[in-house]
mmCIF file of C-alpha atoms and ligand atoms in Angstrom:
data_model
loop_
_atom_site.group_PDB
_atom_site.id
_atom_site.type_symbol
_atom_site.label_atom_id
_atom_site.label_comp_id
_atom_site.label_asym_id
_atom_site.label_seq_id
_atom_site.Cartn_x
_atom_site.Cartn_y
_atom_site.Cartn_z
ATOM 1 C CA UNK A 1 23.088 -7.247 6.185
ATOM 2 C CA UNK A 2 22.275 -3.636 6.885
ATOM 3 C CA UNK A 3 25.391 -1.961 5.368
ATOM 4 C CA UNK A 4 24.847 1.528 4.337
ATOM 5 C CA UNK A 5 21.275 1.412 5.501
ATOM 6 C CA UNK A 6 20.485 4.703 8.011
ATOM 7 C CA UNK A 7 17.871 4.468 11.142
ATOM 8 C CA UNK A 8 16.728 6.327 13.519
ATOM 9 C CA UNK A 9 16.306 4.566 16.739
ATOM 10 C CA UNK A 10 13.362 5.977 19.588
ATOM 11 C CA UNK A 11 13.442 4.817 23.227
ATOM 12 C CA UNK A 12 17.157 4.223 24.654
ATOM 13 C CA UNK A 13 17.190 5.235 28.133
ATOM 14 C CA UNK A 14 20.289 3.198 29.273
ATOM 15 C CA UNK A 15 22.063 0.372 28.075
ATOM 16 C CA UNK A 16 19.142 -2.183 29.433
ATOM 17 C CA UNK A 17 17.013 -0.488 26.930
ATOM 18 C CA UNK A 18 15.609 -3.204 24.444
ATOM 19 C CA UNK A 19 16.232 -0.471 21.614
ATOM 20 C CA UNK A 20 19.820 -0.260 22.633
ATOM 21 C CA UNK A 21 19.728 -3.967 22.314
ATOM 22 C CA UNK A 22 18.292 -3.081 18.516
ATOM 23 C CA UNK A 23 21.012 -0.831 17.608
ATOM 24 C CA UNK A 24 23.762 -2.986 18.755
ATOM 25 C CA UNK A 25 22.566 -5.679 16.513
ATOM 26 C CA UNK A 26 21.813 -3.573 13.822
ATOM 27 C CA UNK A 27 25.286 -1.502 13.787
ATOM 28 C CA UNK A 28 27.038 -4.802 13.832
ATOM 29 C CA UNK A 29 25.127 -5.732 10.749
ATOM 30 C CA UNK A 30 26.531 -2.142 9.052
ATOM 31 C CA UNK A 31 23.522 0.363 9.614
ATOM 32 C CA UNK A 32 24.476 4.014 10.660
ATOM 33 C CA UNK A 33 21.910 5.460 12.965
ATOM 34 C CA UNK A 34 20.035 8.573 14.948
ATOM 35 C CA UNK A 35 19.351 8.248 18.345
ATOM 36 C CA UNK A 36 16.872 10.471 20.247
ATOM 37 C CA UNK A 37 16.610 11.063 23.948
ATOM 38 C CA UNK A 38 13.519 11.998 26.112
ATOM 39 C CA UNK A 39 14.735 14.906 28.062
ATOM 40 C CA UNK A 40 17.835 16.328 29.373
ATOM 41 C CA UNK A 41 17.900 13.419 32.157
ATOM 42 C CA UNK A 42 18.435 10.992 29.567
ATOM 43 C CA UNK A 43 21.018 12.954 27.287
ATOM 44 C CA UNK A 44 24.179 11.936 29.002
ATOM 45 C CA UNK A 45 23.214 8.167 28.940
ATOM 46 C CA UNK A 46 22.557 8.387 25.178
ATOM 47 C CA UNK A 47 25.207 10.513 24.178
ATOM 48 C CA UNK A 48 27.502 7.647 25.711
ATOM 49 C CA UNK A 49 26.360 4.671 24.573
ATOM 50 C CA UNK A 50 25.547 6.486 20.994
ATOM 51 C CA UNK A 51 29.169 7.502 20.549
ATOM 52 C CA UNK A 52 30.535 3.990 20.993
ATOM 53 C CA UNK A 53 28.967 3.891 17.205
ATOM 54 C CA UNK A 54 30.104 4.746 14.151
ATOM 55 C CA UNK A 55 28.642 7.673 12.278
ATOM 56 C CA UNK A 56 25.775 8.262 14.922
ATOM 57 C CA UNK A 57 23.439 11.130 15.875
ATOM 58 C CA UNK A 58 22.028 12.016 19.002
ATOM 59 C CA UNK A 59 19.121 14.282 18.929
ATOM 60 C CA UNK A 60 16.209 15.250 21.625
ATOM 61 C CA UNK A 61 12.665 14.218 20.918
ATOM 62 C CA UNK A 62 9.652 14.112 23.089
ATOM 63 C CA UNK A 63 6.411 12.472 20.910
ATOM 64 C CA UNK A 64 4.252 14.912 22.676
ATOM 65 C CA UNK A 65 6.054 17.648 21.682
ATOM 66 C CA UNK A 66 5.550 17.777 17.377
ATOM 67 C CA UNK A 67 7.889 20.342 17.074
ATOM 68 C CA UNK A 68 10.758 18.003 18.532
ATOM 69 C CA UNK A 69 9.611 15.455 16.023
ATOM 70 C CA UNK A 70 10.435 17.342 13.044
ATOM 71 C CA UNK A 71 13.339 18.657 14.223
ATOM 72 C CA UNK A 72 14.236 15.147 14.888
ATOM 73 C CA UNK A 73 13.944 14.148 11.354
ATOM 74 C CA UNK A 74 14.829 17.553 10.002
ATOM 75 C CA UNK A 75 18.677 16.570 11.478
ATOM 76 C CA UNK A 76 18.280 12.846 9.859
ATOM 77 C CA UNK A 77 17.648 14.737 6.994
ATOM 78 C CA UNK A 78 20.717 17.137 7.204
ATOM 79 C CA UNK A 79 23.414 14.072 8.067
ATOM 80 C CA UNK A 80 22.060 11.340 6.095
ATOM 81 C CA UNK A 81 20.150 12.454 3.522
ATOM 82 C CA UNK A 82 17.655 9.511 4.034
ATOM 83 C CA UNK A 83 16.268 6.973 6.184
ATOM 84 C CA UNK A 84 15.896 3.002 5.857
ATOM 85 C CA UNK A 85 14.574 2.047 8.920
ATOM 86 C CA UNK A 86 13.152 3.273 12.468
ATOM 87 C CA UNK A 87 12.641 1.245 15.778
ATOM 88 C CA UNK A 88 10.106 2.685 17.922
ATOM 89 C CA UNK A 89 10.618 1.630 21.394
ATOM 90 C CA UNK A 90 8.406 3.707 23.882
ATOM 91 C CA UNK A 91 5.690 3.828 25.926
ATOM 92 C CA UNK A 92 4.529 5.792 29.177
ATOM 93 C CA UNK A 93 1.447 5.292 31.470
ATOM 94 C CA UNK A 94 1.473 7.421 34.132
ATOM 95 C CA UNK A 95 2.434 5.356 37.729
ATOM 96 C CA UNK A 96 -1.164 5.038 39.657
ATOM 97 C CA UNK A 97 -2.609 3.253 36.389
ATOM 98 C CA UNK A 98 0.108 0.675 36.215
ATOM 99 C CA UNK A 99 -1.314 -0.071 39.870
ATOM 100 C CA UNK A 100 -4.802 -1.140 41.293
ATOM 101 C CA UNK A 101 -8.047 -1.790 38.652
ATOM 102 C CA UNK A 102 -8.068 -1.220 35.635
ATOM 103 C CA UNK A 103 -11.532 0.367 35.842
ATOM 104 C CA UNK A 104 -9.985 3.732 37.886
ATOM 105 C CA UNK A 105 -7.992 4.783 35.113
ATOM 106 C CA UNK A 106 -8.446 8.215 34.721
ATOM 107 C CA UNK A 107 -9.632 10.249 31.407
ATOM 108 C CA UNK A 108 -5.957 12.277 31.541
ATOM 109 C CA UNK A 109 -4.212 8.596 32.118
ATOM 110 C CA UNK A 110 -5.918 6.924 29.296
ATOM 111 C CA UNK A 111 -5.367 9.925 27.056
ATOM 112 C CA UNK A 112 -1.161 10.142 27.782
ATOM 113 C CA UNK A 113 -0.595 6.284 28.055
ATOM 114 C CA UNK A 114 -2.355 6.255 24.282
ATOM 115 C CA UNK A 115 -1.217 9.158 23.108
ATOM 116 C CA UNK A 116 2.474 8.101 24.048
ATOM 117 C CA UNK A 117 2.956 4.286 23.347
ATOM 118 C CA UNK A 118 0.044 3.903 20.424
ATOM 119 C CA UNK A 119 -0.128 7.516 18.636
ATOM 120 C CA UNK A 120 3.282 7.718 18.784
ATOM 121 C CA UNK A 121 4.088 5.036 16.460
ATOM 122 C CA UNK A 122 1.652 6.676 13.247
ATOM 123 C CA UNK A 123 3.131 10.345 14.276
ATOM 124 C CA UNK A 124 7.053 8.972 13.404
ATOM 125 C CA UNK A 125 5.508 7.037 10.636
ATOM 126 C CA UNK A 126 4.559 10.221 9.010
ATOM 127 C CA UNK A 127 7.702 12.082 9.601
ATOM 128 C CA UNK A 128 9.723 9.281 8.001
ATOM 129 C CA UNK A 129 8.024 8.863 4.875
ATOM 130 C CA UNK A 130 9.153 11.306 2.838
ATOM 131 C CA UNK A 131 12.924 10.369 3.829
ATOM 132 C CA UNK A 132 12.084 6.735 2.809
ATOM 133 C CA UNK A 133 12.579 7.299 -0.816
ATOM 134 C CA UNK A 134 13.830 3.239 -1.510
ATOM 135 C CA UNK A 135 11.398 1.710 0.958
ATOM 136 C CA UNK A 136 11.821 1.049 4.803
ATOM 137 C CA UNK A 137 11.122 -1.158 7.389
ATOM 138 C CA UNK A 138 9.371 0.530 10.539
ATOM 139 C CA UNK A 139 9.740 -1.771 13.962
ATOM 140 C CA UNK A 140 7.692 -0.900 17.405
ATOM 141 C CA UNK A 141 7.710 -2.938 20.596
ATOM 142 C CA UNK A 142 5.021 -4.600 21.843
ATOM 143 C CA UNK A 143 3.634 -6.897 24.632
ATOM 144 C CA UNK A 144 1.242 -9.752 26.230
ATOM 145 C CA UNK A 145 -1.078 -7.606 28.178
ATOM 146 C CA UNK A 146 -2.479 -5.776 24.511
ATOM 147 C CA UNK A 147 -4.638 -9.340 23.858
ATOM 148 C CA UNK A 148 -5.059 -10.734 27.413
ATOM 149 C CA UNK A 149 -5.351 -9.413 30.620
ATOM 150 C CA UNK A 150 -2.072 -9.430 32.668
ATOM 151 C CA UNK A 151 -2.758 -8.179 36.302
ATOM 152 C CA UNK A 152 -1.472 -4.248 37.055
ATOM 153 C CA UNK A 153 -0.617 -3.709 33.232
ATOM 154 C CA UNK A 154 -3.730 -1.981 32.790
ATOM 155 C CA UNK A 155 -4.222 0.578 30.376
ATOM 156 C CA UNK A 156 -1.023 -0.035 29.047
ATOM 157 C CA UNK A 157 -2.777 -3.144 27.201
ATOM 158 C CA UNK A 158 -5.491 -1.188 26.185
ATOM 159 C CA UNK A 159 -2.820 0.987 24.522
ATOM 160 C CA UNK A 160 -0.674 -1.970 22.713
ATOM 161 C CA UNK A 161 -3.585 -3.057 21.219
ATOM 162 C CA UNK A 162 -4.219 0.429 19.775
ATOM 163 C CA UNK A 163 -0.402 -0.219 18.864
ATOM 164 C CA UNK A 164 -0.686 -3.684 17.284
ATOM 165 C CA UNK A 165 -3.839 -2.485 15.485
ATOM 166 C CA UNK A 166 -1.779 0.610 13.961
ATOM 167 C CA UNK A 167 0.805 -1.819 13.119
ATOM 168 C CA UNK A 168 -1.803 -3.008 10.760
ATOM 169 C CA UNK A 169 -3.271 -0.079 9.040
ATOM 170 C CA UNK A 170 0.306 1.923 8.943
ATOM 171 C CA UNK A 171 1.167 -1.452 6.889
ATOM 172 C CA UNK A 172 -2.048 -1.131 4.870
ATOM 173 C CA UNK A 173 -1.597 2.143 4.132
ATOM 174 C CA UNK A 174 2.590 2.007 3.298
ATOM 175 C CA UNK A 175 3.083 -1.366 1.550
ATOM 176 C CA UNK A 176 2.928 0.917 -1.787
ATOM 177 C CA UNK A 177 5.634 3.176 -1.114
ATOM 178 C CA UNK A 178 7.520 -0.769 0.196
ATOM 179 C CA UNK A 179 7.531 0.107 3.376
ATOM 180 C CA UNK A 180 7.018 -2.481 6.248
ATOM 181 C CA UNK A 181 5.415 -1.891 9.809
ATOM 182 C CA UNK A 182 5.665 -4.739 12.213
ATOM 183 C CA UNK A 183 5.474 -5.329 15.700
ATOM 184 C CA UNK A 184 7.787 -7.646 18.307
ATOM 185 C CA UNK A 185 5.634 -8.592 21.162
ATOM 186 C CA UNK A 186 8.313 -9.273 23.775
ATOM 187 C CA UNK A 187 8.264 -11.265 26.978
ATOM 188 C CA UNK A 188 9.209 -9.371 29.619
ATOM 189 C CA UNK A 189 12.542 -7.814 30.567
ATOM 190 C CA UNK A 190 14.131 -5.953 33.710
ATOM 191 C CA UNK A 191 13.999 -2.447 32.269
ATOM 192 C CA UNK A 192 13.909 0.689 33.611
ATOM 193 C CA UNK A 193 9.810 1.061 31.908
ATOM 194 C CA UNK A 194 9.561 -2.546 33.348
ATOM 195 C CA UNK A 195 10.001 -0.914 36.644
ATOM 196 C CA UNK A 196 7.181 0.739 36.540
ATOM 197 C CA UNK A 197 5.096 -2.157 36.105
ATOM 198 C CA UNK A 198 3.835 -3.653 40.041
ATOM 199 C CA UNK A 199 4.723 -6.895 40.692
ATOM 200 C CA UNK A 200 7.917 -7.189 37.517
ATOM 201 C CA UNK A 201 9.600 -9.659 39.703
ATOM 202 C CA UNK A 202 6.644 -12.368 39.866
ATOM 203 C CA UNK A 203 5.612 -11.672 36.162
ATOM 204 C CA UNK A 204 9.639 -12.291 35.340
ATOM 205 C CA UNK A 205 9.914 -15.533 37.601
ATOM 206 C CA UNK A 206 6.352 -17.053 36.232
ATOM 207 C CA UNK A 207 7.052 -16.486 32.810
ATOM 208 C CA UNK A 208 10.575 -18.179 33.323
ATOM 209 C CA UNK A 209 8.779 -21.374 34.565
ATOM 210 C CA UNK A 210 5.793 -21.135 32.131
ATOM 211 C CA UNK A 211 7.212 -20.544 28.689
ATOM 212 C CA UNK A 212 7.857 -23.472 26.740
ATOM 213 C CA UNK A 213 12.005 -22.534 26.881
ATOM 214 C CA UNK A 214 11.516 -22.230 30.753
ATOM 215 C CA UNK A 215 13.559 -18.618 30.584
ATOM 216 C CA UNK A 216 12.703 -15.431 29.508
ATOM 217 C CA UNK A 217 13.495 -13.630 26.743
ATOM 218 C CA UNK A 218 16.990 -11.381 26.610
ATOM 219 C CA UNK A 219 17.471 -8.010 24.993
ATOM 220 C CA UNK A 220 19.392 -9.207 22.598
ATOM 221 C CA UNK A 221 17.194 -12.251 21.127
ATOM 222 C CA UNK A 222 14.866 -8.968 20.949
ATOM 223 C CA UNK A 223 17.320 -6.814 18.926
ATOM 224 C CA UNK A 224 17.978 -9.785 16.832
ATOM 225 C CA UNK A 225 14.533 -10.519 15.614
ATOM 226 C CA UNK A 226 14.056 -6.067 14.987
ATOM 227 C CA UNK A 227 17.175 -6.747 12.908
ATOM 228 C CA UNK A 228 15.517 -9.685 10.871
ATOM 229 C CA UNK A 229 12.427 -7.421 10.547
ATOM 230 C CA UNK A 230 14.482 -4.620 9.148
ATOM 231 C CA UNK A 231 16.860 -6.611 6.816
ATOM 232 C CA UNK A 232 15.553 -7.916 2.958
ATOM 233 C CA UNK A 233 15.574 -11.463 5.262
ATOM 234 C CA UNK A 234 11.638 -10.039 5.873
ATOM 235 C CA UNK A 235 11.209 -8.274 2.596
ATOM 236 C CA UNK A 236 7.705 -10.224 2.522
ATOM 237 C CA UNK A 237 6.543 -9.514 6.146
ATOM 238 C CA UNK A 238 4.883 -6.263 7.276
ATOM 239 C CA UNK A 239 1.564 -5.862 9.730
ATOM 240 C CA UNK A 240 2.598 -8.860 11.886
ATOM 241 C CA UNK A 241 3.049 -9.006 15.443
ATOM 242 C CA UNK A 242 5.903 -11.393 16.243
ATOM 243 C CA UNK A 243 6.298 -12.786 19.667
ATOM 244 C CA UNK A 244 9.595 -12.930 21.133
ATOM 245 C CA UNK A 245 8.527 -14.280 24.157
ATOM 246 C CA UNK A 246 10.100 -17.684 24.465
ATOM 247 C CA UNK A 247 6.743 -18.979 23.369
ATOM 248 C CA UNK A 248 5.172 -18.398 26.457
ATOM 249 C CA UNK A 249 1.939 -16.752 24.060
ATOM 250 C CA UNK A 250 1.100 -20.172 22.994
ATOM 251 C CA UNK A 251 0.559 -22.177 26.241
ATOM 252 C CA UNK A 252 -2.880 -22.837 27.304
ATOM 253 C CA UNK A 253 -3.371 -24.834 30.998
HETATM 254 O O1 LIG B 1 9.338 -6.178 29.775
HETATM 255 C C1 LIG B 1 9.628 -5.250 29.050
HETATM 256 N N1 LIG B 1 10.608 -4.418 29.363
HETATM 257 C C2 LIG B 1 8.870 -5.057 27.776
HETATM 258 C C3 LIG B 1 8.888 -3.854 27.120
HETATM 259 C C4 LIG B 1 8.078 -6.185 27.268
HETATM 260 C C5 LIG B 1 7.391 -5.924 26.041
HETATM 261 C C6 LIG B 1 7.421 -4.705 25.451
HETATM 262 N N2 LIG B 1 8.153 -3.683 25.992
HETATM 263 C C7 LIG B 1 8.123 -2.394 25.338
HETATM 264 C C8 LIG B 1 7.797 -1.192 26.185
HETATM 265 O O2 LIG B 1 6.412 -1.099 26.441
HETATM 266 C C9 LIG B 1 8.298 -0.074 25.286
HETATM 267 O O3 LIG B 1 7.355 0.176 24.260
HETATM 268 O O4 LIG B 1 9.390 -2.100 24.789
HETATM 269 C C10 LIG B 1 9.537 -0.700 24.666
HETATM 270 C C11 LIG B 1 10.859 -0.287 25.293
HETATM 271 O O5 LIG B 1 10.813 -0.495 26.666
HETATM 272 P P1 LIG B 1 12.074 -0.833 27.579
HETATM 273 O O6 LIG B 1 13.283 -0.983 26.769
HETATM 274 O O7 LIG B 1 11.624 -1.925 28.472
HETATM 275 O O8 LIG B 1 12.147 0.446 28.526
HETATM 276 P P2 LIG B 1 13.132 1.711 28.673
HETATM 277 O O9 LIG B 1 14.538 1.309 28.607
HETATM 278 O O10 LIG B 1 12.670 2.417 29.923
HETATM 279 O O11 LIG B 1 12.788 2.607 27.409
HETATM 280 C C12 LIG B 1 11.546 3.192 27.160
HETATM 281 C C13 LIG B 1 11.762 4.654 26.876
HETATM 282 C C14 LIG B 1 11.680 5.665 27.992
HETATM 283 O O12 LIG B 1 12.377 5.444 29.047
HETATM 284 P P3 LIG B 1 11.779 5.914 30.518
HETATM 285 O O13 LIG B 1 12.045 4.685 31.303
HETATM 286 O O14 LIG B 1 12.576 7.053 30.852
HETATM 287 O O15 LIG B 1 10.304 6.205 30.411
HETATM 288 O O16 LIG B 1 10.737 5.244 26.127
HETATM 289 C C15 LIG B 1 11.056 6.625 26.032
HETATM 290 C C16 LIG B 1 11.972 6.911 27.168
HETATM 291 O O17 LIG B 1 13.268 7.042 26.715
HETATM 292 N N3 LIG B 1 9.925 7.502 26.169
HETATM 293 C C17 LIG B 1 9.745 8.538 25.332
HETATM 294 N N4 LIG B 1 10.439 8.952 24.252
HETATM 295 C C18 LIG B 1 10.011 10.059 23.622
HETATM 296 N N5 LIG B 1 8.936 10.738 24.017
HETATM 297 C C19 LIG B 1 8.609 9.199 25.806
HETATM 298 C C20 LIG B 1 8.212 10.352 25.095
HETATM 299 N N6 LIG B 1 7.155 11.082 25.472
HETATM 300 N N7 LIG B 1 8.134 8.546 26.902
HETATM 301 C C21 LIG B 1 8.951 7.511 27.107
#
């Protein structure tokens, strides 16, 4: 399905990472892809799991750093000579927001929790144009708490719903050059982000008796439906948010 198509994949931190979960379902499917890592503390863990792929890359990139973005590209550039698709899979809040009321969050707070999960997403948009000379399909991770209010996610919600809204104009604004932007709004997962979120383990064991398949949702039905966003299966969707969620988004009382 994706054979001989290139990516470059944002956001594994270790092998619970839902973009790992991505790029295993999209190098079984054929694609060849970058991987970037956050940091030196994360560079082991993605060198590993990257070189259990063929053909792979692992480069550094930190979205708040431009100059890492480029460079990022710059080597996708140098190996591959293109780019089909990217999967953008991060987001940051700092701790005491993800805590407490909402109405505390701090100017600096807002600013890095948007800057990092919502800006993000247009700033690796704009890199990856000009390397998506055929097209491309463009895939970012989203959740719940960006249309209603889901206790302790906070500002994080605020900033998926700057996310799902620049799902929508990066689609606008693309479609010409046939490139897709989407969203997967996933349920939610143990994850090393998910951590960082108080109260995971209720949220986790509510959702698994609320949703309509009583369970919640596994990396891998995630990965799956990024690789049905990025394969010609979805050549007419682009500015959606999909749930992946077990359907727990369409229960009322
Ligand atoms: O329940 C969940 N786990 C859900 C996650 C439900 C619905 C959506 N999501 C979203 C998250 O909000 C995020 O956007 O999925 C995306 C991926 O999250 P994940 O797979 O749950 O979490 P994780 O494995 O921790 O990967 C996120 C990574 C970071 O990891 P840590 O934990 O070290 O913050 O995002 C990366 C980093 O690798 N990241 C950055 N990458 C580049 N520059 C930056 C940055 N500034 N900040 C974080």
């Amino acid at each position: 399905m994706l054979k001989d198509k290139i990516g470059i994949i944002f956001g594994v931190a270790n092998k619970r990472s839902i973009a790992w979960a991505c790029a295993q379902a999209c190098a079984a499917q054929g694609a060849k892809m970058a991987f970037t890592y956050q940091g030196e503390r994360l560079k082991e863990n993605v060198e590993e799991l990257a070189g259990t792929l063929d053909g792979s890359l692992v480069v550094p990139c930190d979205v708040s750093d431009q100059a890492t973005v480029d460079a990022a590209f710059e080597a996708v550039k140098n190996k591959y000579g293109r780019l089909d698709f990217v999967v953008h899979s991060i987001a940051f809040a700092p701790k005491e927001a993800l805590e407490g009321e909402f109405v505390t969050t701090s100017r600096e707070a807002f600013r890095t929790a948007l800057e990092i999960s919502a800006f993000s997403l247009t700033q690796v948009a704009l890199a990856a144009l000009p390397l998506m000379t055929t097209g491309g399909s463009i895939v970012t991770m989203s959740y719940y708490g960006a249309e209603k209010v889901v206790t302790s996610y906070n500002v994080m919600g605020v900033a998926k719903a700057a996310l799902e809204s620049s799902v929508r104009y990066l689609a606008a604004d693309l479609g010409k050059d046939n490139i897709r932007v989407n969203a997967i709004s996933a349920g939610p997962i143990n994850t090393l982000s998910a951590r960082g979120v108080k109260n995971m383990g209720s949220l986790l064991s509510y959702v698994g008796e609320k949703s309509p398949l009583r369970r919640n949702v596994t990396q891998a039905e995630v990965g799956n439906t990024a690789l049905f966003l990025i394969s010609d299966m979805a050549s007419g969707i682009t500015g959606e948010t999909i749930y992946v969620d077990c359907g727990y988004n369409i229960m009322g009382i």
